CSV table of C-alpha atoms in Angstrom, one decimal:
chain,number,residue,atom,x,y,z
A,1,MET,CA,-2.6,-21.4,7.1
A,2,PRO,CA,-5.7,-19.2,6.0
A,3,THR,CA,-4.9,-16.8,2.9
A,4,ILE,CA,-5.2,-13.1,2.7
A,5,LEU,CA,-6.8,-11.2,0.7
A,6,ILE,CA,-5.1,-8.1,-0.7
A,7,THR,CA,-6.8,-5.2,-2.3
A,8,THR,CA,-4.6,-2.6,-1.7
A,9,ASP,CA,-2.7,-1.3,-4.9
A,10,TYR,CA,0.1,-0.2,-3.7
A,11,LEU,CA,0.9,-3.3,-2.0
A,12,ALA,CA,2.2,-6.3,-4.3
A,13,PRO,CA,4.4,-10.0,-4.1
A,14,GLY,CA,7.1,-10.0,-2.7
A,15,ASP,CA,7.3,-6.5,-0.2
A,16,GLU,CA,7.5,-6.6,2.7
A,17,VAL,CA,4.0,-6.6,4.3
A,18,ASP,CA,4.1,-10.0,1.6
A,19,ALA,CA,7.0,-11.2,3.4
A,20,TYR,CA,6.2,-10.2,7.0
A,21,LEU,CA,2.3,-12.2,6.1
A,22,THR,CA,4.1,-15.4,4.1
A,23,GLY,CA,6.8,-15.7,7.3
A,24,LEU,CA,3.7,-16.4,9.8
A,25,GLY,CA,3.2,-19.3,7.0
A,26,PHE,CA,0.0,-17.3,5.4
A,27,THR,CA,-1.3,-17.8,1.9
A,28,THR,CA,-1.7,-14.4,0.0
A,29,ARG,CA,-3.7,-13.2,-2.4
A,30,HIS,CA,-2.9,-9.7,-4.3
A,31,ASP,CA,-5.8,-8.3,-6.7
A,32,PRO,CA,-5.0,-4.7,-6.6
A,33,MET,CA,-8.3,-2.4,-6.4
A,34,ARG,CA,-7.7,0.1,-9.6
A,35,GLY,CA,-11.4,1.1,-10.6
A,36,PRO,CA,-14.2,0.4,-10.1
A,37,ARG,CA,-15.2,-2.7,-10.2
A,38,HIS,CA,-17.8,-6.6,-10.3
A,39,GLN,CA,-19.3,-6.9,-7.3
A,40,GLU,CA,-18.4,-10.2,-9.0
A,41,GLU,CA,-15.3,-10.3,-9.4
A,42,LEU,CA,-14.8,-8.7,-5.6
A,43,ILE,CA,-17.2,-12.5,-4.6
A,44,ALA,CA,-14.7,-14.5,-7.6
A,45,ALA,CA,-11.3,-12.8,-5.2
A,46,LEU,CA,-12.7,-13.5,-2.3
A,47,ASP,CA,-13.6,-17.3,-2.7
A,48,GLY,CA,-11.4,-18.9,0.2
A,49,VAL,CA,-10.2,-16.2,1.8
A,50,GLN,CA,-10.0,-16.2,5.5
A,51,GLY,CA,-8.5,-12.8,6.1
A,52,ALA,CA,-8.1,-9.1,3.9
A,53,LEU,CA,-6.6,-6.3,3.9
A,54,ILE,CA,-8.7,-3.4,2.1
A,55,ALA,CA,-8.3,-0.3,-0.3
A,56,ASN,CA,-11.2,1.3,-0.4
A,57,GLU,CA,-14.0,-0.6,-2.4
A,58,PRO,CA,-17.6,-1.6,-1.6
A,59,PHE,CA,-17.1,-4.5,1.3
A,60,SER,CA,-21.6,-5.2,0.5
A,61,ALA,CA,-23.8,-7.0,2.3
A,62,GLY,CA,-24.1,-9.1,-1.0
A,63,VAL,CA,-20.1,-9.4,-1.5
A,64,LEU,CA,-20.2,-9.8,3.0
A,65,ARG,CA,-22.9,-13.1,3.0
A,66,ALA,CA,-21.2,-14.4,-0.5
A,67,ALA,CA,-17.7,-14.8,1.2
A,68,SER,CA,-18.4,-17.5,3.3
A,69,SER,CA,-15.2,-18.4,4.5
A,70,LEU,CA,-14.4,-14.7,5.8
A,71,ARG,CA,-13.4,-13.9,9.1
A,72,ALA,CA,-12.0,-10.1,8.8
A,73,ILE,CA,-11.8,-7.5,6.7
A,74,VAL,CA,-8.7,-4.2,7.9
A,75,ARG,CA,-9.1,-1.2,5.9
A,76,THR,CA,-5.5,0.3,5.7
A,77,GLY,CA,-6.5,3.8,6.1
A,78,VAL,CA,-8.4,5.7,9.0
A,79,GLY,CA,-12.1,5.7,6.7
A,80,TYR,CA,-14.3,2.3,6.5
A,81,ASP,CA,-17.6,4.1,5.0
A,82,SER,CA,-16.7,1.4,2.6
A,83,VAL,CA,-18.2,-1.4,4.0
A,84,ASP,CA,-21.3,-2.1,5.5
A,85,VAL,CA,-19.4,-2.6,9.4
A,86,PRO,CA,-23.7,-3.8,10.1
A,87,ALA,CA,-24.2,-6.8,7.8
A,88,ALA,CA,-20.2,-8.1,8.7
A,89,THR,CA,-21.4,-7.9,12.3
A,90,ARG,CA,-24.0,-9.8,11.6
A,91,LEU,CA,-22.1,-12.3,9.8
A,92,GLY,CA,-19.1,-12.2,13.0
A,93,ILE,CA,-16.8,-10.5,10.5
A,94,SER,CA,-14.7,-8.5,12.6
A,95,VAL,CA,-13.7,-5.2,10.2
A,96,SER,CA,-10.4,-3.1,11.4
A,97,ASN,CA,-9.8,0.5,10.7
A,98,LEU,CA,-6.3,1.9,11.5
A,99,PRO,CA,-6.5,5.7,12.8
A,100,GLY,CA,-4.1,8.6,12.6
A,101,VAL,CA,-2.3,5.8,10.1
A,102,ASN,CA,-1.4,8.7,7.6
A,103,ALA,CA,-2.8,11.9,10.0
A,104,ASN,CA,0.6,13.5,8.8
A,105,ALA,CA,0.5,13.6,5.4
A,106,VAL,CA,-3.0,14.5,5.0
A,107,ALA,CA,-2.4,17.2,7.8
A,108,GLU,CA,0.9,18.6,5.5
A,109,TYR,CA,-1.8,18.3,2.0
A,110,THR,CA,-4.0,20.2,3.9
A,111,ILE,CA,-1.5,23.2,3.4
A,112,ALA,CA,-0.3,22.6,0.7
A,113,LEU,CA,-3.8,23.0,-1.2
A,114,LEU,CA,-4.4,26.4,1.2
A,115,LEU,CA,-1.2,27.9,0.1
A,116,THR,CA,-2.1,26.3,-3.6
A,117,LEU,CA,-5.6,28.1,-3.6
A,118,ALA,CA,-4.4,30.7,-1.5
A,119,ARG,CA,-1.5,32.2,-4.8
A,120,GLY,CA,-2.9,29.8,-8.0
A,121,LEU,CA,-0.4,28.4,-8.2
A,122,VAL,CA,-2.9,26.0,-10.9
A,123,PRO,CA,-3.9,28.1,-13.0
A,124,MET,CA,-0.6,30.5,-13.2
A,125,ALA,CA,1.1,26.9,-14.3
A,126,ALA,CA,-0.9,26.3,-16.8
A,127,GLY,CA,-1.0,29.7,-18.3
A,128,VAL,CA,3.4,28.8,-18.1
A,129,ALA,CA,2.2,25.3,-20.1
A,130,ALA,CA,-0.3,26.9,-22.6
A,131,GLY,CA,2.7,29.5,-23.4
A,132,ARG,CA,1.0,32.6,-21.8
A,133,TRP,CA,2.6,34.7,-18.6
A,134,PRO,CA,0.9,34.9,-16.2
A,135,ARG,CA,1.8,37.3,-12.9
A,136,ALA,CA,-1.6,37.8,-10.9
A,137,ASP,CA,-1.8,38.7,-7.6
A,138,GLY,CA,-1.6,36.0,-4.7
A,139,HIS,CA,-3.1,36.6,-0.8
A,140,GLU,CA,-1.4,34.7,2.1
A,141,LEU,CA,-2.6,32.6,5.0
A,142,ARG,CA,-1.2,35.2,7.5
A,143,GLY,CA,-4.3,36.4,9.0
A,144,ARG,CA,-6.9,34.1,7.3
A,145,THR,CA,-8.5,32.8,9.3
A,146,LEU,CA,-9.3,28.4,9.7
A,147,GLY,CA,-12.3,26.6,9.9
A,148,LEU,CA,-12.2,22.8,10.5
A,149,ILE,CA,-15.1,20.9,9.5
A,150,GLY,CA,-13.8,17.3,11.9
A,151,TRP,CA,-11.7,16.8,15.0
A,152,GLY,CA,-9.6,13.7,13.9
A,153,ALA,CA,-6.1,12.9,13.7
A,154,SER,CA,-5.4,14.7,11.1
A,155,ALA,CA,-7.7,18.0,11.9
A,156,ARG,CA,-5.4,18.3,15.1
A,157,LEU,CA,-2.3,18.3,13.5
A,158,VAL,CA,-3.8,20.7,10.7
A,159,ALA,CA,-4.6,23.4,13.2
A,160,PRO,CA,-0.8,23.7,14.8
A,161,LEU,CA,0.8,24.1,10.9
A,162,ALA,CA,-1.6,26.7,10.4
A,163,THR,CA,-1.0,28.4,13.2
A,164,ALA,CA,2.9,28.5,12.4
A,165,PHE,CA,1.2,30.2,9.6
A,166,GLY,CA,0.0,33.1,11.3
A,167,MET,CA,-3.5,31.4,11.0
A,168,THR,CA,-6.9,31.4,13.0
A,169,VAL,CA,-8.3,28.4,12.9
A,170,LEU,CA,-11.2,27.1,13.8
A,171,CYS,CA,-13.3,24.0,14.9
A,172,THR,CA,-16.6,22.9,14.8
A,173,THR,CA,-17.0,18.9,16.6
A,174,GLY,CA,-18.7,16.7,17.7
A,175,VAL,CA,-16.0,15.4,20.0
A,176,PRO,CA,-16.2,15.6,23.5
A,177,GLU,CA,-15.3,19.0,25.6
A,178,GLY,CA,-12.5,17.1,27.7
A,179,LEU,CA,-10.0,16.0,24.2
A,180,ARG,CA,-10.2,20.0,23.0
A,181,ALA,CA,-7.8,21.1,25.3
A,182,GLY,CA,-5.0,22.7,25.9
A,183,VAL,CA,-5.1,24.1,21.6
A,184,PRO,CA,-5.4,26.9,19.6
A,185,VAL,CA,-8.2,26.5,18.1
A,186,ARG,CA,-11.8,28.1,19.3
A,187,PHE,CA,-14.1,25.2,18.8
A,188,VAL,CA,-17.6,27.0,17.3
A,189,PRO,CA,-20.8,25.8,16.0
A,190,LEU,CA,-21.3,25.3,11.8
A,191,ASP,CA,-22.6,28.1,11.4
A,192,GLU,CA,-20.3,30.5,13.3
A,193,LEU,CA,-17.6,28.2,11.0
A,194,LEU,CA,-18.9,28.9,7.5
A,195,GLY,CA,-20.2,32.8,8.3
A,196,ALA,CA,-16.0,33.7,9.4
A,197,ALA,CA,-13.6,31.0,7.5
A,198,ASP,CA,-11.4,32.7,4.1
A,199,PHE,CA,-11.1,27.8,4.7
A,200,VAL,CA,-13.3,25.4,5.4
A,201,SER,CA,-12.0,22.5,5.2
A,202,VAL,CA,-13.6,19.0,6.3
A,203,HIS,CA,-11.7,16.4,7.5
A,204,THR,CA,-14.7,14.2,9.3
A,205,ALA,CA,-15.8,11.0,8.5
A,206,LEU,CA,-18.5,10.4,6.3
A,207,THR,CA,-22.8,9.4,7.7
A,208,ASP,CA,-25.5,9.7,7.3
A,209,ARG,CA,-25.9,12.3,9.5
A,210,THR,CA,-22.7,14.3,7.6
A,211,ARG,CA,-23.3,13.4,3.3
A,212,HIS,CA,-23.8,16.4,2.0
A,213,LEU,CA,-23.1,17.9,5.3
A,214,ILE,CA,-21.5,21.0,2.6
A,215,ASP,CA,-25.5,21.8,0.6
A,216,ALA,CA,-26.7,24.6,-1.2
A,217,ALA,CA,-27.5,25.9,2.1
A,218,ALA,CA,-24.2,25.8,3.5
A,219,LEU,CA,-21.9,27.2,0.7
A,220,ALA,CA,-24.3,30.1,0.8
A,221,ARG,CA,-23.2,30.5,4.7
A,222,MET,CA,-19.8,30.6,4.0
A,223,GLN,CA,-17.9,34.4,2.9
A,224,PRO,CA,-18.4,35.5,-0.5
A,225,GLY,CA,-14.4,35.0,-1.9
A,226,ALA,CA,-13.6,32.0,0.9
A,227,TYR,CA,-11.9,28.4,-0.7
A,228,LEU,CA,-13.3,25.0,0.5
A,229,VAL,CA,-10.5,22.4,1.3
A,230,ASN,CA,-11.9,18.6,1.0
A,231,THR,CA,-9.8,16.1,1.8
A,232,ALA,CA,-11.9,13.6,4.1
A,233,ARG,CA,-15.2,11.5,1.2
A,234,GLY,CA,-16.3,13.0,-1.3
A,235,GLN,CA,-19.5,12.8,-0.8
A,236,ILE,CA,-19.5,15.4,1.8
A,237,VAL,CA,-19.6,17.6,-0.5
A,238,ASP,CA,-22.7,18.7,-2.9
A,239,GLU,CA,-20.6,18.8,-6.2
A,240,ALA,CA,-23.9,20.0,-7.8
A,241,ALA,CA,-24.0,23.0,-6.3
A,242,LEU,CA,-20.0,23.9,-5.3
A,243,ALA,CA,-20.1,23.6,-9.1
A,244,ALA,CA,-23.4,26.1,-8.5
A,245,ALA,CA,-22.2,28.4,-6.6
A,246,VAL,CA,-18.0,28.4,-8.0
A,247,ARG,CA,-19.3,29.3,-11.4
A,248,GLY,CA,-21.2,31.7,-9.7
A,249,GLY,CA,-18.6,33.7,-7.5
A,250,ARG,CA,-20.4,33.0,-4.3
A,251,LEU,CA,-17.3,31.0,-4.3
A,252,ALA,CA,-13.4,31.9,-5.6
A,253,GLY,CA,-12.4,28.2,-5.7
A,254,ALA,CA,-11.9,25.1,-4.5
A,255,ALA,CA,-9.5,22.1,-4.3
A,256,LEU,CA,-11.2,18.3,-3.9
A,257,ASP,CA,-8.5,15.8,-3.2
A,258,VAL,CA,-12.0,13.7,-3.1
A,259,VAL,CA,-15.2,13.4,-5.4
A,260,ASP,CA,-18.2,11.4,-4.7
A,261,VAL,CA,-17.5,8.4,-7.3
A,262,GLU,CA,-13.5,8.4,-8.3
A,263,PRO,CA,-11.9,7.7,-10.6
A,264,LEU,CA,-14.1,11.3,-11.7
A,265,PRO,CA,-16.2,10.6,-14.3
A,266,ALA,CA,-16.1,12.7,-18.0
A,267,ASP,CA,-19.3,14.2,-17.4
A,268,SER,CA,-18.9,15.6,-14.5
A,269,VAL,CA,-20.1,18.2,-13.0
A,270,LEU,CA,-17.1,19.6,-11.5
A,271,ARG,CA,-15.0,19.6,-15.3
A,272,GLY,CA,-15.1,22.8,-16.3
A,273,VAL,CA,-15.2,24.9,-13.7
A,274,ASP,CA,-12.4,27.3,-13.5
A,275,GLY,CA,-11.4,27.4,-9.9
A,276,ILE,CA,-12.1,23.8,-8.8
A,277,THR,CA,-9.0,21.7,-8.8
A,278,VAL,CA,-9.6,17.6,-8.8
A,279,PHE,CA,-7.1,15.7,-7.0
A,280,SER,CA,-6.7,12.2,-7.6
A,281,HIS,CA,-7.0,11.1,-3.4
A,282,MET,CA,-3.7,10.8,-2.8
A,283,ALA,CA,-4.2,12.9,0.3
A,284,GLY,CA,-2.3,10.5,2.3
A,285,GLN,CA,-0.2,8.5,0.2
A,286,THR,CA,2.6,9.4,0.4
A,287,ALA,CA,5.7,7.2,1.0
A,288,GLU,CA,5.9,7.2,4.2
A,289,ALA,CA,2.1,6.9,5.3
A,290,ARG,CA,2.2,3.9,2.8
A,291,ARG,CA,4.4,1.6,4.9
A,292,SER,CA,2.8,2.2,7.9
A,293,ALA,CA,-0.1,1.4,6.3
A,294,GLY,CA,0.8,-2.1,4.9
A,295,LEU,CA,2.6,-3.1,8.5
A,296,ASP,CA,-0.1,-2.0,10.4
A,297,GLY,CA,-3.7,-3.3,8.6
A,298,ALA,CA,-1.1,-6.8,8.0
A,299,ARG,CA,-0.9,-6.6,12.1
A,300,GLU,CA,-3.8,-5.8,12.8
A,301,LEU,CA,-5.0,-8.5,10.3
A,302,VAL,CA,-3.2,-11.3,11.8
A,303,ALA,CA,-4.0,-10.2,15.3
A,304,ALA,CA,-7.6,-10.2,13.5
A,305,LEU,CA,-7.7,-13.7,12.8
A,306,ALA,CA,-6.2,-14.5,15.9
A,307,GLY,CA,-9.4,-12.7,17.5
A,308,ARG,CA,-7.6,-10.4,18.9
A,309,PRO,CA,-7.7,-7.1,16.8
A,310,GLY,CA,-6.3,-3.9,18.5
A,311,SER,CA,-8.6,-1.6,16.4
A,312,SER,CA,-12.5,-3.9,15.3
A,313,VAL,CA,-14.4,-1.0,14.9
A,314,ASN,CA,-17.0,-3.4,15.2
A,315,ALA,CA,-15.0,-6.2,18.0
A,316,HIS,CA,-17.1,-5.4,21.5
A,317,LEU,CA,-20.6,-6.8,19.1
A,318,LEU,CA,-18.5,-9.9,18.7
A,319,ASN,CA,-18.5,-11.0,21.8
A,320,ASN,CA,-14.9,-11.5,21.1
A,321,GLU,CA,-15.9,-14.3,18.2
A,322,VAL,CA,-15.6,-13.3,14.9
A,323,ARG,CA,-17.3,-15.6,12.1
A,324,PRO,CA,-15.1,-19.9,13.0
């Protein structure tokens, strides 16, 4: 039976996912991703591996070429921009993600970040920890406008939660109009959203078109005193431009769950900027979402290795076959 490499850091030998795979006769190899590692280390971990259940680490063309036995990759999450899908397609490797698997977790987390920014919770707690007793006024979400960039699974769950708080919700998206009906959201162009929203929350995928979508020009179009939230991908935001906008007082602040380089480098331009809080890419990391992602990912990998992937992003280009 095939050998499966597991790099997702919350999956471990002997857990439910491991028991499922080994119970089917697969051999599992755990090599968790805990920060950046050299390409050669990943290639070594893939030696003799047919399937990979992966975290958000770079599967470049070079890595994929070197992994001569690899037939299927499953990302235990939604984003798969770390995998060179064209290279995988040329090599006959199926690449799957798990659409919507952690959408509820991300939606709840987004609302938490909105409340954190509106009430100034992080600096207030830091003040108490430093021996002070800060009592600055915060703001309510009721009556404010939330702008959603993207209309994927998490954004679709954020909208009703925000509406329940009394917010007006705008959205800019390329999703067809037929998939927008019956929701408490007004769909508008990006420029209109940026100019109207008190809070802008990023939920779009990282592509060549969305890389640095939130640049200096976009930030300048936002309302003075607005806030930015990003739970999608760090590279969608120009970090230097954001730091300048907050430091200069154009924006009131930002809550970032994702950054360009993770973990956040010591010399990042985001460090030391009052009003910017960086979290450790935890939006989708609830116990419930992790369990679903692990088990759903394992099932998808088994199906992909059998030539029947359910959520492959490139299966339609593989002529219903994966690497023999």
